[in-house]
Coordinates of C-alpha atoms in Angstrom, one line a residue:
M1 CA -63.7 -206.2 99.3
S2 CA -62.0 -204.5 96.5
A3 CA -59.6 -201.5 97.0
S4 CA -61.9 -199.2 95.3
S5 CA -64.7 -200.1 97.6
R6 CA -62.5 -199.5 100.6
Q7 CA -61.4 -196.1 99.3
G8 CA -64.8 -195.0 98.5
G9 CA -66.3 -196.0 102.0
T10 CA -67.1 -193.8 105.0
P11 CA -64.3 -192.6 107.3
R12 CA -63.6 -194.5 110.6
H13 CA -63.7 -191.5 113.3
R14 CA -67.0 -189.8 114.3
P15 CA -67.3 -186.0 115.1
V16 CA -68.3 -184.9 118.7
S17 CA -72.0 -184.0 118.7
P18 CA -72.6 -180.3 119.6
P19 CA -75.0 -181.0 122.6
M20 CA -72.3 -183.0 124.6
G21 CA -69.6 -180.2 124.2
R22 CA -71.9 -177.6 125.3
A23 CA -72.9 -179.5 128.4
R24 CA -69.2 -179.9 129.5
Y25 CA -68.8 -176.3 129.0
V26 CA -71.7 -175.4 131.2
L27 CA -70.5 -177.9 133.9
V28 CA -67.0 -176.2 134.0
L29 CA -68.7 -172.7 134.3
V30 CA -70.9 -174.0 137.1
L31 CA -68.0 -175.5 139.0
V32 CA -65.9 -172.2 138.6
A33 CA -68.9 -170.1 139.8
L34 CA -69.5 -172.4 142.6
G35 CA -65.8 -172.2 143.7
M36 CA -65.9 -168.5 143.5
L37 CA -69.1 -168.5 145.5
L38 CA -67.5 -170.6 148.2
L39 CA -64.5 -168.6 148.1
G40 CA -66.4 -165.4 148.5
A41 CA -68.5 -166.8 151.3
R42 CA -65.3 -167.9 153.0
I43 CA -63.9 -164.4 152.6
V44 CA -67.1 -162.9 154.0
T45 CA -67.0 -165.4 156.9
L46 CA -63.4 -164.4 157.8
H47 CA -63.8 -160.7 157.4
V48 CA -67.3 -160.3 159.1
F49 CA -68.2 -163.3 161.3
D50 CA -64.7 -164.7 162.3
Q51 CA -62.9 -161.3 162.2
P52 CA -63.2 -160.6 166.1
F53 CA -61.7 -164.1 166.8
L54 CA -59.0 -163.9 164.3
Q55 CA -58.1 -160.4 165.2
G56 CA -57.9 -161.5 168.9
Q57 CA -55.6 -164.5 167.9
G58 CA -53.2 -162.2 165.9
N59 CA -53.2 -159.6 168.8
A60 CA -52.5 -162.3 171.3
R61 CA -49.3 -163.1 169.4
I62 CA -48.0 -159.6 168.9
L63 CA -49.9 -157.1 171.3
R64 CA -48.8 -156.9 174.9
T65 CA -50.0 -154.9 177.9
E66 CA -47.1 -153.8 180.1
P67 CA -47.1 -152.0 183.4
L68 CA -45.8 -148.6 183.8
S69 CA -44.0 -148.3 187.1
A70 CA -45.2 -145.5 189.4
H71 CA -42.6 -143.3 190.9
R72 CA -42.5 -143.6 194.6
G73 CA -43.1 -140.4 196.5
M74 CA -40.0 -138.6 198.1
I75 CA -39.6 -138.4 201.9
T76 CA -38.0 -135.0 203.0
D77 CA -37.1 -133.3 206.3
R78 CA -39.0 -130.2 207.3
H79 CA -37.0 -127.9 205.1
G80 CA -37.3 -130.2 202.0
E81 CA -34.0 -131.9 202.2
P82 CA -34.4 -135.4 200.7
L83 CA -34.3 -138.5 203.1
A84 CA -35.6 -141.0 200.7
I85 CA -35.7 -140.7 196.9
S86 CA -36.4 -143.1 194.1
T87 CA -33.9 -143.6 191.2
P88 CA -34.6 -145.4 187.9
V89 CA -32.9 -148.8 187.7
V90 CA -33.2 -151.8 185.2
T91 CA -33.9 -155.4 186.1
L92 CA -32.7 -158.0 183.7
W93 CA -34.6 -161.3 183.3
A94 CA -34.4 -164.2 180.8
N95 CA -36.4 -166.9 179.2
P96 CA -34.1 -169.9 179.8
Q97 CA -35.7 -171.8 176.9
E98 CA -34.6 -169.0 174.4
I99 CA -31.0 -168.9 175.6
A100 CA -28.8 -170.9 173.1
D101 CA -26.2 -173.3 174.4
D102 CA -23.3 -171.3 173.1
R103 CA -20.4 -171.3 175.5
I104 CA -18.7 -168.3 174.2
Q105 CA -22.1 -166.3 174.3
R106 CA -22.9 -167.5 177.8
L107 CA -19.4 -166.6 179.0
M108 CA -19.7 -163.1 177.8
L109 CA -23.2 -162.8 179.4
A110 CA -21.9 -164.1 182.8
Q111 CA -19.0 -161.8 182.8
A112 CA -21.3 -158.8 182.0
L113 CA -23.6 -159.9 184.7
G114 CA -20.7 -160.2 187.2
M115 CA -21.1 -164.0 187.9
S116 CA -19.2 -167.1 187.0
L117 CA -20.0 -169.2 183.9
D118 CA -20.8 -172.1 186.3
E119 CA -23.2 -170.0 188.3
L120 CA -25.1 -168.9 185.2
D121 CA -25.3 -172.5 183.8
G122 CA -26.6 -173.7 187.2
R123 CA -29.3 -171.2 187.2
L124 CA -30.5 -171.7 183.7
E125 CA -30.5 -175.5 184.4
R126 CA -32.7 -174.9 187.5
Y127 CA -35.3 -172.9 185.6
A128 CA -35.0 -174.8 182.3
D129 CA -38.6 -175.8 182.4
R130 CA -39.8 -172.3 183.0
E131 CA -40.0 -169.1 180.7
F132 CA -39.0 -166.7 183.4
M133 CA -36.0 -166.0 185.7
Y134 CA -34.2 -163.0 187.2
L135 CA -30.7 -162.4 186.0
R136 CA -29.9 -159.2 188.1
R137 CA -32.3 -156.9 189.9
Q138 CA -32.0 -153.1 190.0
L139 CA -28.8 -152.5 187.9
T140 CA -27.9 -149.0 186.9
P141 CA -29.2 -148.1 183.4
E142 CA -25.5 -148.1 182.2
A143 CA -24.6 -151.5 183.7
A144 CA -27.8 -153.0 182.2
Q145 CA -27.1 -151.5 178.8
R146 CA -23.8 -153.3 178.6
V147 CA -25.5 -156.7 179.1
L148 CA -28.2 -155.7 176.5
D149 CA -25.6 -154.6 174.0
L150 CA -24.5 -158.3 173.8
R151 CA -27.8 -159.0 172.1
V152 CA -28.2 -162.4 173.7
A153 CA -31.5 -164.0 172.6
G154 CA -33.8 -164.6 175.5
V155 CA -32.5 -161.7 177.7
Y156 CA -34.9 -158.8 178.4
A157 CA -35.1 -155.6 180.5
Q158 CA -37.6 -154.3 182.9
H159 CA -37.6 -150.7 184.1
E160 CA -38.2 -150.1 187.8
Y161 CA -37.3 -147.8 190.6
K162 CA -34.9 -148.3 193.6
R163 CA -35.0 -146.5 196.9
Y164 CA -32.0 -144.3 197.9
Y165 CA -31.6 -142.8 201.3
P166 CA -29.1 -139.7 201.1
A167 CA -28.8 -139.6 205.0
G168 CA -27.9 -143.3 205.3
E169 CA -27.6 -144.7 208.8
V170 CA -28.4 -141.3 210.4
T171 CA -32.1 -141.6 209.8
A172 CA -32.4 -145.4 209.0
Q173 CA -34.7 -146.5 211.8
L174 CA -37.1 -143.6 211.4
V175 CA -37.4 -143.4 207.7
G176 CA -37.3 -147.2 207.3
V177 CA -36.6 -149.1 204.1
T178 CA -38.4 -150.7 201.2
N179 CA -37.9 -154.1 199.7
V180 CA -36.6 -155.1 196.3
D181 CA -40.0 -154.5 194.9
D182 CA -40.0 -150.9 196.3
R183 CA -42.7 -151.7 198.9
G184 CA -42.2 -150.3 202.5
Q185 CA -40.9 -152.8 205.0
E186 CA -39.8 -150.8 208.0
G187 CA -40.5 -147.4 209.5
L188 CA -42.3 -144.6 207.9
E189 CA -41.8 -146.3 204.6
L190 CA -44.1 -149.1 205.9
A191 CA -46.5 -146.8 207.7
Y192 CA -47.2 -144.5 204.7
Q193 CA -46.9 -147.4 202.0
P194 CA -50.3 -146.4 200.4
H195 CA -49.6 -142.8 200.3
L196 CA -46.0 -143.2 198.9
A197 CA -46.5 -146.0 196.5
G198 CA -48.6 -144.3 193.9
T199 CA -50.6 -146.2 191.2
P200 CA -48.9 -148.1 188.3
G201 CA -50.1 -147.4 184.9
K202 CA -50.4 -149.6 181.7
R203 CA -49.3 -149.3 178.0
R204 CA -50.1 -151.4 174.9
V205 CA -47.1 -152.4 172.8
I206 CA -46.2 -154.6 169.8
K207 CA -43.5 -157.2 170.3
D208 CA -42.2 -159.8 168.0
R209 CA -42.0 -163.5 168.6
R210 CA -38.9 -163.1 170.8
G211 CA -40.4 -160.6 172.9
Q212 CA -38.5 -157.7 171.5
L213 CA -40.4 -154.4 171.5
V214 CA -41.4 -153.3 168.0
R215 CA -43.6 -150.3 168.6
D216 CA -45.4 -148.4 171.4
L217 CA -49.1 -148.2 170.5
E218 CA -50.7 -146.3 173.2
V219 CA -50.9 -145.6 176.9
L220 CA -53.9 -147.1 178.4
R221 CA -53.5 -145.6 181.8
E222 CA -50.9 -143.1 183.0
A223 CA -48.9 -144.0 186.0
E224 CA -49.7 -141.7 189.0
P225 CA -46.6 -140.9 191.3
G226 CA -46.8 -141.5 195.0
G227 CA -47.4 -138.6 197.3
E228 CA -44.5 -136.8 199.1
L229 CA -44.0 -137.0 202.9
T230 CA -42.6 -134.1 204.8
L231 CA -41.2 -135.2 208.2
S232 CA -40.9 -133.0 211.2
I233 CA -37.2 -133.8 211.4
D234 CA -34.5 -131.3 210.9
Q235 CA -31.8 -133.0 209.0
R236 CA -29.1 -130.6 210.6
L237 CA -30.2 -131.4 214.2
Q238 CA -30.6 -135.2 213.2
Y239 CA -26.9 -135.2 212.1
V240 CA -25.8 -133.5 215.4
A241 CA -27.8 -135.9 217.6
Y242 CA -26.6 -139.0 215.8
R243 CA -23.0 -138.0 215.8
E244 CA -22.9 -137.2 219.5
L245 CA -24.9 -140.3 220.4
K246 CA -22.6 -142.6 218.5
K247 CA -19.4 -141.1 220.0
A248 CA -21.0 -141.5 223.5
V249 CA -22.0 -145.1 222.9
A250 CA -18.5 -145.8 221.6
A251 CA -16.7 -143.9 224.4
H252 CA -18.6 -145.8 227.2
E253 CA -18.6 -149.2 225.5
A254 CA -22.5 -149.1 225.7
D255 CA -25.0 -151.5 224.2
G256 CA -26.7 -148.6 222.5
G257 CA -28.6 -145.3 223.0
I258 CA -31.3 -142.9 222.1
V259 CA -31.7 -139.2 221.5
V260 CA -35.1 -137.5 221.1
M261 CA -35.5 -133.8 220.6
L262 CA -39.0 -132.3 220.3
D263 CA -40.0 -128.7 219.5
A264 CA -41.2 -127.6 222.9
R265 CA -44.0 -125.4 221.3
T266 CA -45.4 -127.9 218.7
G267 CA -44.5 -131.3 219.7
E268 CA -42.8 -132.0 216.4
V269 CA -39.9 -134.4 216.6
L270 CA -36.9 -132.4 215.4
A271 CA -34.3 -135.3 215.9
M272 CA -34.6 -139.0 216.7
A273 CA -31.2 -140.9 216.8
N274 CA -30.7 -144.6 217.6
Q275 CA -27.7 -146.8 218.2
P276 CA -27.0 -149.3 217.0
S277 CA -27.9 -148.3 213.3
Y278 CA -27.3 -149.6 209.8
N279 CA -26.8 -148.4 206.3
P280 CA -30.1 -148.7 204.4
N281 CA -28.3 -148.3 201.1
N282 CA -26.2 -151.4 201.7
R283 CA -27.7 -154.1 203.9
A284 CA -25.1 -156.8 203.6
G285 CA -24.4 -158.2 207.1
L286 CA -27.2 -156.3 208.6
D287 CA -27.7 -156.6 212.3
P288 CA -31.5 -157.0 212.9
Q289 CA -31.0 -155.0 216.2
G290 CA -30.1 -152.1 214.1
L291 CA -33.6 -152.0 212.5
R292 CA -35.4 -151.1 215.8
N293 CA -36.4 -147.5 216.3
Q294 CA -35.8 -147.8 220.0
A295 CA -36.9 -144.3 220.7
I296 CA -40.6 -145.3 219.9
V297 CA -40.9 -149.1 220.1
D298 CA -38.8 -149.9 223.2
V299 CA -39.7 -149.1 226.8
F300 CA -37.7 -148.8 230.1
E301 CA -38.2 -147.8 233.6
P302 CA -37.5 -144.0 233.6
G303 CA -36.1 -143.6 237.0
S304 CA -35.4 -140.2 238.6
V305 CA -36.1 -138.2 235.4
V306 CA -39.9 -138.5 236.2
K307 CA -39.4 -137.0 239.6
P308 CA -40.2 -133.5 238.5
L309 CA -43.5 -134.9 237.0
A310 CA -44.3 -136.6 240.3
M311 CA -43.4 -133.5 242.2
A312 CA -45.9 -131.6 240.1
A313 CA -48.7 -134.0 241.3
I314 CA -47.6 -133.6 244.9
L315 CA -47.7 -129.8 244.7
E316 CA -51.0 -129.7 243.0
S317 CA -52.6 -131.8 245.8
G318 CA -52.3 -128.5 248.0
E319 CA -51.1 -130.7 250.9
F320 CA -47.6 -129.5 250.5
S321 CA -45.7 -126.3 249.6
L322 CA -42.1 -125.7 248.4
D323 CA -41.3 -124.8 251.9
T324 CA -42.3 -128.2 253.3
V325 CA -39.3 -130.0 254.9
I326 CA -39.0 -133.7 254.8
D327 CA -36.5 -135.6 257.1
T328 CA -34.8 -138.3 254.9
T329 CA -32.6 -139.6 257.7
P330 CA -31.0 -142.1 257.8
G331 CA -31.0 -142.3 254.0
W332 CA -33.0 -145.5 253.8
M333 CA -36.4 -146.9 254.7
R334 CA -38.3 -150.2 254.7
I335 CA -41.7 -150.5 252.9
D336 CA -43.6 -153.8 252.4
Q337 CA -40.3 -155.8 253.0
F338 CA -38.5 -153.6 250.4
T339 CA -35.7 -151.2 251.3
I340 CA -35.5 -147.8 249.5
R341 CA -32.1 -146.0 249.6
D342 CA -30.6 -142.7 248.7
I343 CA -27.0 -142.4 247.8
R344 CA -26.3 -141.0 251.1
N345 CA -28.1 -139.5 254.1
Y346 CA -29.3 -136.1 253.0
G347 CA -31.0 -135.3 256.3
E348 CA -33.7 -132.7 256.1
L349 CA -34.6 -131.3 252.7
D350 CA -37.3 -129.0 251.3
L351 CA -39.1 -130.0 248.2
A352 CA -36.6 -128.1 245.9
G353 CA -33.8 -129.9 247.8
I354 CA -35.6 -133.3 247.2
L355 CA -35.4 -132.8 243.5
E356 CA -31.9 -131.3 243.4
K357 CA -30.5 -134.2 245.6
S358 CA -32.9 -136.8 243.7
S359 CA -34.0 -138.2 247.0
N360 CA -35.9 -141.4 246.7
I361 CA -36.8 -141.3 250.5
G362 CA -38.1 -137.7 250.1
M363 CA -40.3 -138.6 247.1
S364 CA -41.6 -141.7 248.8
K365 CA -42.5 -140.0 252.0
L366 CA -44.3 -137.3 250.1
T367 CA -46.2 -139.7 247.9
L368 CA -47.4 -142.0 250.8
E369 CA -48.8 -138.9 252.5
L370 CA -51.3 -138.4 249.6
D371 CA -54.9 -139.5 250.1
E372 CA -55.4 -140.0 246.3
P373 CA -53.3 -141.7 243.5
R374 CA -52.4 -138.3 242.2
V375 CA -49.0 -139.3 240.9
P376 CA -50.2 -142.1 238.5
E377 CA -53.2 -140.0 237.4
L378 CA -50.9 -137.1 236.4
Y379 CA -48.6 -139.6 234.6
R380 CA -51.7 -140.7 232.6
S381 CA -52.6 -137.2 231.7
L382 CA -49.0 -136.8 230.5
G383 CA -49.4 -139.7 227.9
F384 CA -47.8 -142.6 230.0
G385 CA -49.5 -145.9 229.4
Q386 CA -51.1 -144.6 226.2
S387 CA -50.2 -144.7 222.5
P388 CA -48.3 -141.7 221.3
E389 CA -50.5 -142.0 218.1
T390 CA -47.7 -141.1 215.7
G391 CA -48.6 -143.9 213.3
F392 CA -45.2 -145.5 213.6
P393 CA -45.4 -149.3 213.3
G394 CA -45.0 -151.0 216.6
E395 CA -45.1 -147.9 218.6
A396 CA -45.0 -148.8 222.3
V397 CA -47.8 -147.9 224.8
G398 CA -45.6 -148.6 227.9
N399 CA -47.0 -149.7 231.2
L400 CA -48.7 -147.7 233.8
P401 CA -50.3 -150.0 236.4
A402 CA -53.9 -149.4 237.4
P403 CA -54.4 -148.3 241.1
V404 CA -55.9 -151.6 242.0
R405 CA -54.2 -153.8 244.5
W406 CA -51.3 -151.4 244.9
S407 CA -49.0 -151.9 247.8
H408 CA -47.4 -149.0 249.6
S409 CA -44.1 -149.9 248.0
Q410 CA -45.5 -149.8 244.5
W411 CA -47.1 -146.5 245.2
A412 CA -43.8 -145.1 246.5
A413 CA -41.9 -146.6 243.6
L414 CA -43.9 -144.7 241.0
S415 CA -42.7 -141.4 242.5
Y416 CA -39.0 -142.1 241.8
G417 CA -39.6 -143.8 238.4
Y418 CA -39.8 -147.5 239.1
G419 CA -42.8 -149.8 238.5
L420 CA -43.8 -148.2 235.2
S421 CA -42.3 -148.2 231.7
V422 CA -42.2 -145.6 229.1
S423 CA -40.6 -144.9 225.7
A424 CA -38.1 -142.0 225.2
L425 CA -40.7 -140.4 223.0
Q426 CA -43.4 -140.5 225.7
L427 CA -40.9 -139.1 228.1
A428 CA -40.0 -136.1 225.9
S429 CA -43.6 -135.5 225.3
A430 CA -44.3 -135.3 229.0
Y431 CA -41.6 -132.9 229.5
T432 CA -43.2 -130.4 227.0
A433 CA -45.7 -129.8 229.8
L434 CA -43.0 -128.4 232.0
A435 CA -41.7 -126.3 229.0
N436 CA -45.2 -125.0 228.0
G437 CA -46.6 -123.7 231.3
G438 CA -48.3 -127.0 231.9
V439 CA -49.6 -127.8 228.4
R440 CA -48.4 -131.1 226.9
M441 CA -47.8 -131.3 223.2
S442 CA -48.6 -134.6 221.5
P443 CA -45.6 -135.8 219.4
S444 CA -45.6 -135.7 215.6
L445 CA -43.2 -137.3 213.1
L446 CA -44.7 -135.1 210.4
K447 CA -44.4 -131.5 209.9
R448 CA -47.5 -129.8 211.2
A449 CA -49.3 -127.6 208.8
Q450 CA -51.4 -126.1 211.8
P451 CA -50.3 -125.4 215.4
A452 CA -51.3 -128.1 217.8
S453 CA -53.6 -127.1 220.6
G454 CA -51.9 -129.4 223.3
V455 CA -53.5 -130.7 226.6
E456 CA -53.5 -128.9 230.0
A457 CA -51.9 -131.3 232.3
I458 CA -50.0 -129.3 234.9
E459 CA -51.1 -126.1 236.7
P460 CA -49.1 -123.2 235.1
E461 CA -47.7 -121.9 238.4
V462 CA -46.5 -125.4 239.3
A463 CA -44.8 -125.9 236.0
H464 CA -42.9 -122.7 236.2
E465 CA -41.8 -123.4 239.7
L466 CA -40.5 -126.8 238.7
L467 CA -38.7 -125.3 235.8
R468 CA -36.9 -122.9 238.2
I469 CA -36.0 -125.8 240.5
M470 CA -34.7 -128.0 237.5
E471 CA -32.6 -125.1 236.3
A472 CA -30.8 -125.1 239.8
S473 CA -30.2 -128.8 239.3
V474 CA -27.9 -128.0 236.3
Q475 CA -25.7 -125.5 238.1
P476 CA -22.0 -126.0 239.1
G477 CA -21.7 -128.4 242.0
T478 CA -24.9 -130.4 241.1
G479 CA -25.2 -133.8 239.5
G480 CA -26.6 -132.3 236.3
R481 CA -23.8 -129.7 236.0
R482 CA -22.3 -131.4 232.9
A483 CA -25.6 -130.7 230.9
A484 CA -25.0 -126.9 231.1
V485 CA -24.8 -125.2 227.7
P486 CA -22.7 -122.2 227.5
G487 CA -24.7 -119.0 226.9
Y488 CA -28.0 -120.6 227.6
R489 CA -30.2 -121.3 230.6
V490 CA -30.9 -125.0 230.9
A491 CA -33.4 -127.0 233.2
G492 CA -33.1 -130.7 233.4
K493 CA -33.1 -133.9 235.5
T494 CA -30.6 -136.8 235.6
G495 CA -31.6 -140.5 236.0
T496 CA -29.6 -143.7 236.5
V497 CA -31.9 -146.9 236.3
R498 CA -30.9 -150.5 237.0
K499 CA -31.8 -152.7 234.0
S500 CA -34.3 -155.4 234.7
S501 CA -34.6 -158.9 233.0
A502 CA -36.8 -161.9 233.5
G503 CA -35.0 -162.9 236.6
G504 CA -35.1 -159.4 238.2
Y505 CA -32.7 -156.5 238.2
E506 CA -29.3 -157.2 236.6
K507 CA -26.2 -156.7 238.6
D508 CA -24.0 -153.8 237.5
A509 CA -26.2 -153.0 234.4
Y510 CA -27.7 -149.6 234.2
R511 CA -29.4 -147.0 231.9
S512 CA -28.1 -143.6 232.1
L513 CA -30.6 -140.8 231.4
F514 CA -31.0 -137.0 231.1
A515 CA -34.2 -135.0 230.1
G516 CA -33.7 -131.3 229.6
I517 CA -35.4 -128.1 228.5
A518 CA -33.7 -125.0 226.8
P519 CA -33.6 -122.2 226.9
V520 CA -35.5 -121.6 230.2
S521 CA -36.4 -118.1 229.5
D522 CA -38.4 -119.2 226.3
P523 CA -38.3 -123.0 225.9
R524 CA -37.7 -124.1 222.4
I525 CA -36.4 -127.7 222.7
V526 CA -37.1 -130.7 224.9
T527 CA -34.3 -133.4 224.7
V528 CA -34.1 -136.8 226.1
V529 CA -30.9 -138.8 226.3
M530 CA -30.6 -142.4 227.2
I531 CA -27.4 -144.6 227.1
D532 CA -28.0 -148.3 227.5
R533 CA -25.7 -150.1 229.7
P534 CA -22.5 -148.0 229.8
R535 CA -19.3 -149.7 230.7
G536 CA -15.9 -148.6 232.0
G537 CA -16.7 -147.2 235.4
D538 CA -19.2 -144.2 234.7
Y539 CA -22.8 -145.0 234.6
F540 CA -24.6 -142.2 236.4
G541 CA -26.8 -140.1 234.2
G542 CA -25.0 -137.0 235.2
A543 CA -21.6 -138.4 234.0
V544 CA -22.8 -140.3 230.8
A545 CA -26.0 -138.8 229.4
A546 CA -25.8 -135.2 230.6
P547 CA -22.7 -134.4 228.4
V548 CA -24.5 -135.7 225.4
F549 CA -27.5 -133.4 226.1
S550 CA -25.1 -130.5 226.4
R551 CA -23.4 -130.9 223.1
V552 CA -26.6 -131.8 221.2
A553 CA -28.8 -129.0 222.8
G554 CA -26.0 -126.4 222.3
S555 CA -25.5 -127.1 218.7
A556 CA -29.3 -127.3 218.0
L557 CA -29.9 -123.8 219.8
R558 CA -27.3 -122.3 217.6
L559 CA -28.5 -124.0 214.4
L560 CA -32.1 -122.7 215.2
D561 CA -30.7 -119.2 215.8
V562 CA -32.0 -119.0 219.5
P563 CA -30.3 -116.1 221.1
P564 CA -28.5 -116.8 224.3
D565 CA -30.3 -115.9 227.5
Q566 CA -27.6 -116.7 230.0
R567 CA -27.4 -112.9 231.2
E568 CA -31.1 -112.9 232.4
R569 CA -30.1 -115.4 235.2
Q570 CA -27.3 -113.2 236.4

């Protein structure tokens, strides 16, 4: 082919046909539109259909519901003086998986927490597979802030309350204690746990991935503080009772002791002291024996202090009068193979003399002459063998045997205080009948809003006569003379009881007691003192317990502004 023919021929490339280009263009538009449609559908799905699920997942990662601690109610004495209050504290906890293995940082953290580095490392290792461990419970806000200022990742704070007891060991067994979680464990703290605890609240917050608070959103439920509890205790009288009891227990090297003081008119407990005791604010090395409120939960044979009560039953029988004379010679007698003794031979005694000399023989002979079990029946009406119903955990009922299968010796023993058991609180409550013209006031640990009615247990004339006889038993030259209170007329009865155990009565082991009423002209207080196993020679109630009554009652009458009535006796 010639060159000219090659130059004049048609070109080698062919142009794109218009229909093909248009189809591709349409295809692209369709694909773009389809993508936008799918994207829009996905957006609609996420914002409409999946929105609750996604919102929940997001909230689960940043939103938290935290408890709001409820402030525990305060316990006060009858005048509003605090006996138990709650103070804000901070508990530090950690997520061991978030704490870095930085020796310097861990050392600083350990020092701030008051522990060694080895101790901290050991605890972190033990909880390595967990996300929670306590570092320190109930720190003061200042101490906790010093730890938080280190900004150690994985260390967090929780705000709580800690119970504080201003009166310390003086009211420990009565008020009781709470545990580290601020729940009542002993005493009135336990008895009134639902009332004192309150109701925790809730709040919603935002936290970051490390658990740090970012923002408070809302309070879902406000915390409701616990209710307050007003006790019948007068803190001034409580301090006096505890001080004198502690001195007496130490002076006589005794195992312990009890002082219970009631308002004679209302039955309210004005003071209730126990030895041994403990400091509820520092329980390190705590002796469990000190936890017991012996005045309510422990019982003992009352001995001669119940003789005035038994004499009330004897006089009410109508078979004897105050002028009745009983021959107690020779100072002992045998009943059912048992020997009953007086300290010495008192010879002939009238009923007042039997009480003043505390004659077991006289009481036994009088009781055995009765046709009916009047003594135990009166004891029961005075609250023996029954719950005091104070609401205190573990309060003792005591033991008053039923009159079935009684022997003569058991019948007689009840009249001089053996064969039954009572608590110090029961004994004090029974004595309110002698102070109130025969009306017994039930005891109360709480301040009464309304006057109590009481129960008529003893004939008024008999109660007044016994109060006069008991006053004579606290005069110079009598066994109860050390219970006298200068300026005031006092009535009372001493008691000395042998301690019993599983094997019978212990040798040279006694309880010394005194129960008294003051002032006689217008009784205001009833006080029972018991010293457990005094040593060092003295163990009679008149020598050991009566002086404690004198000091406690004397201080109480002055603090209560009771005018002296000594002149009326002269």
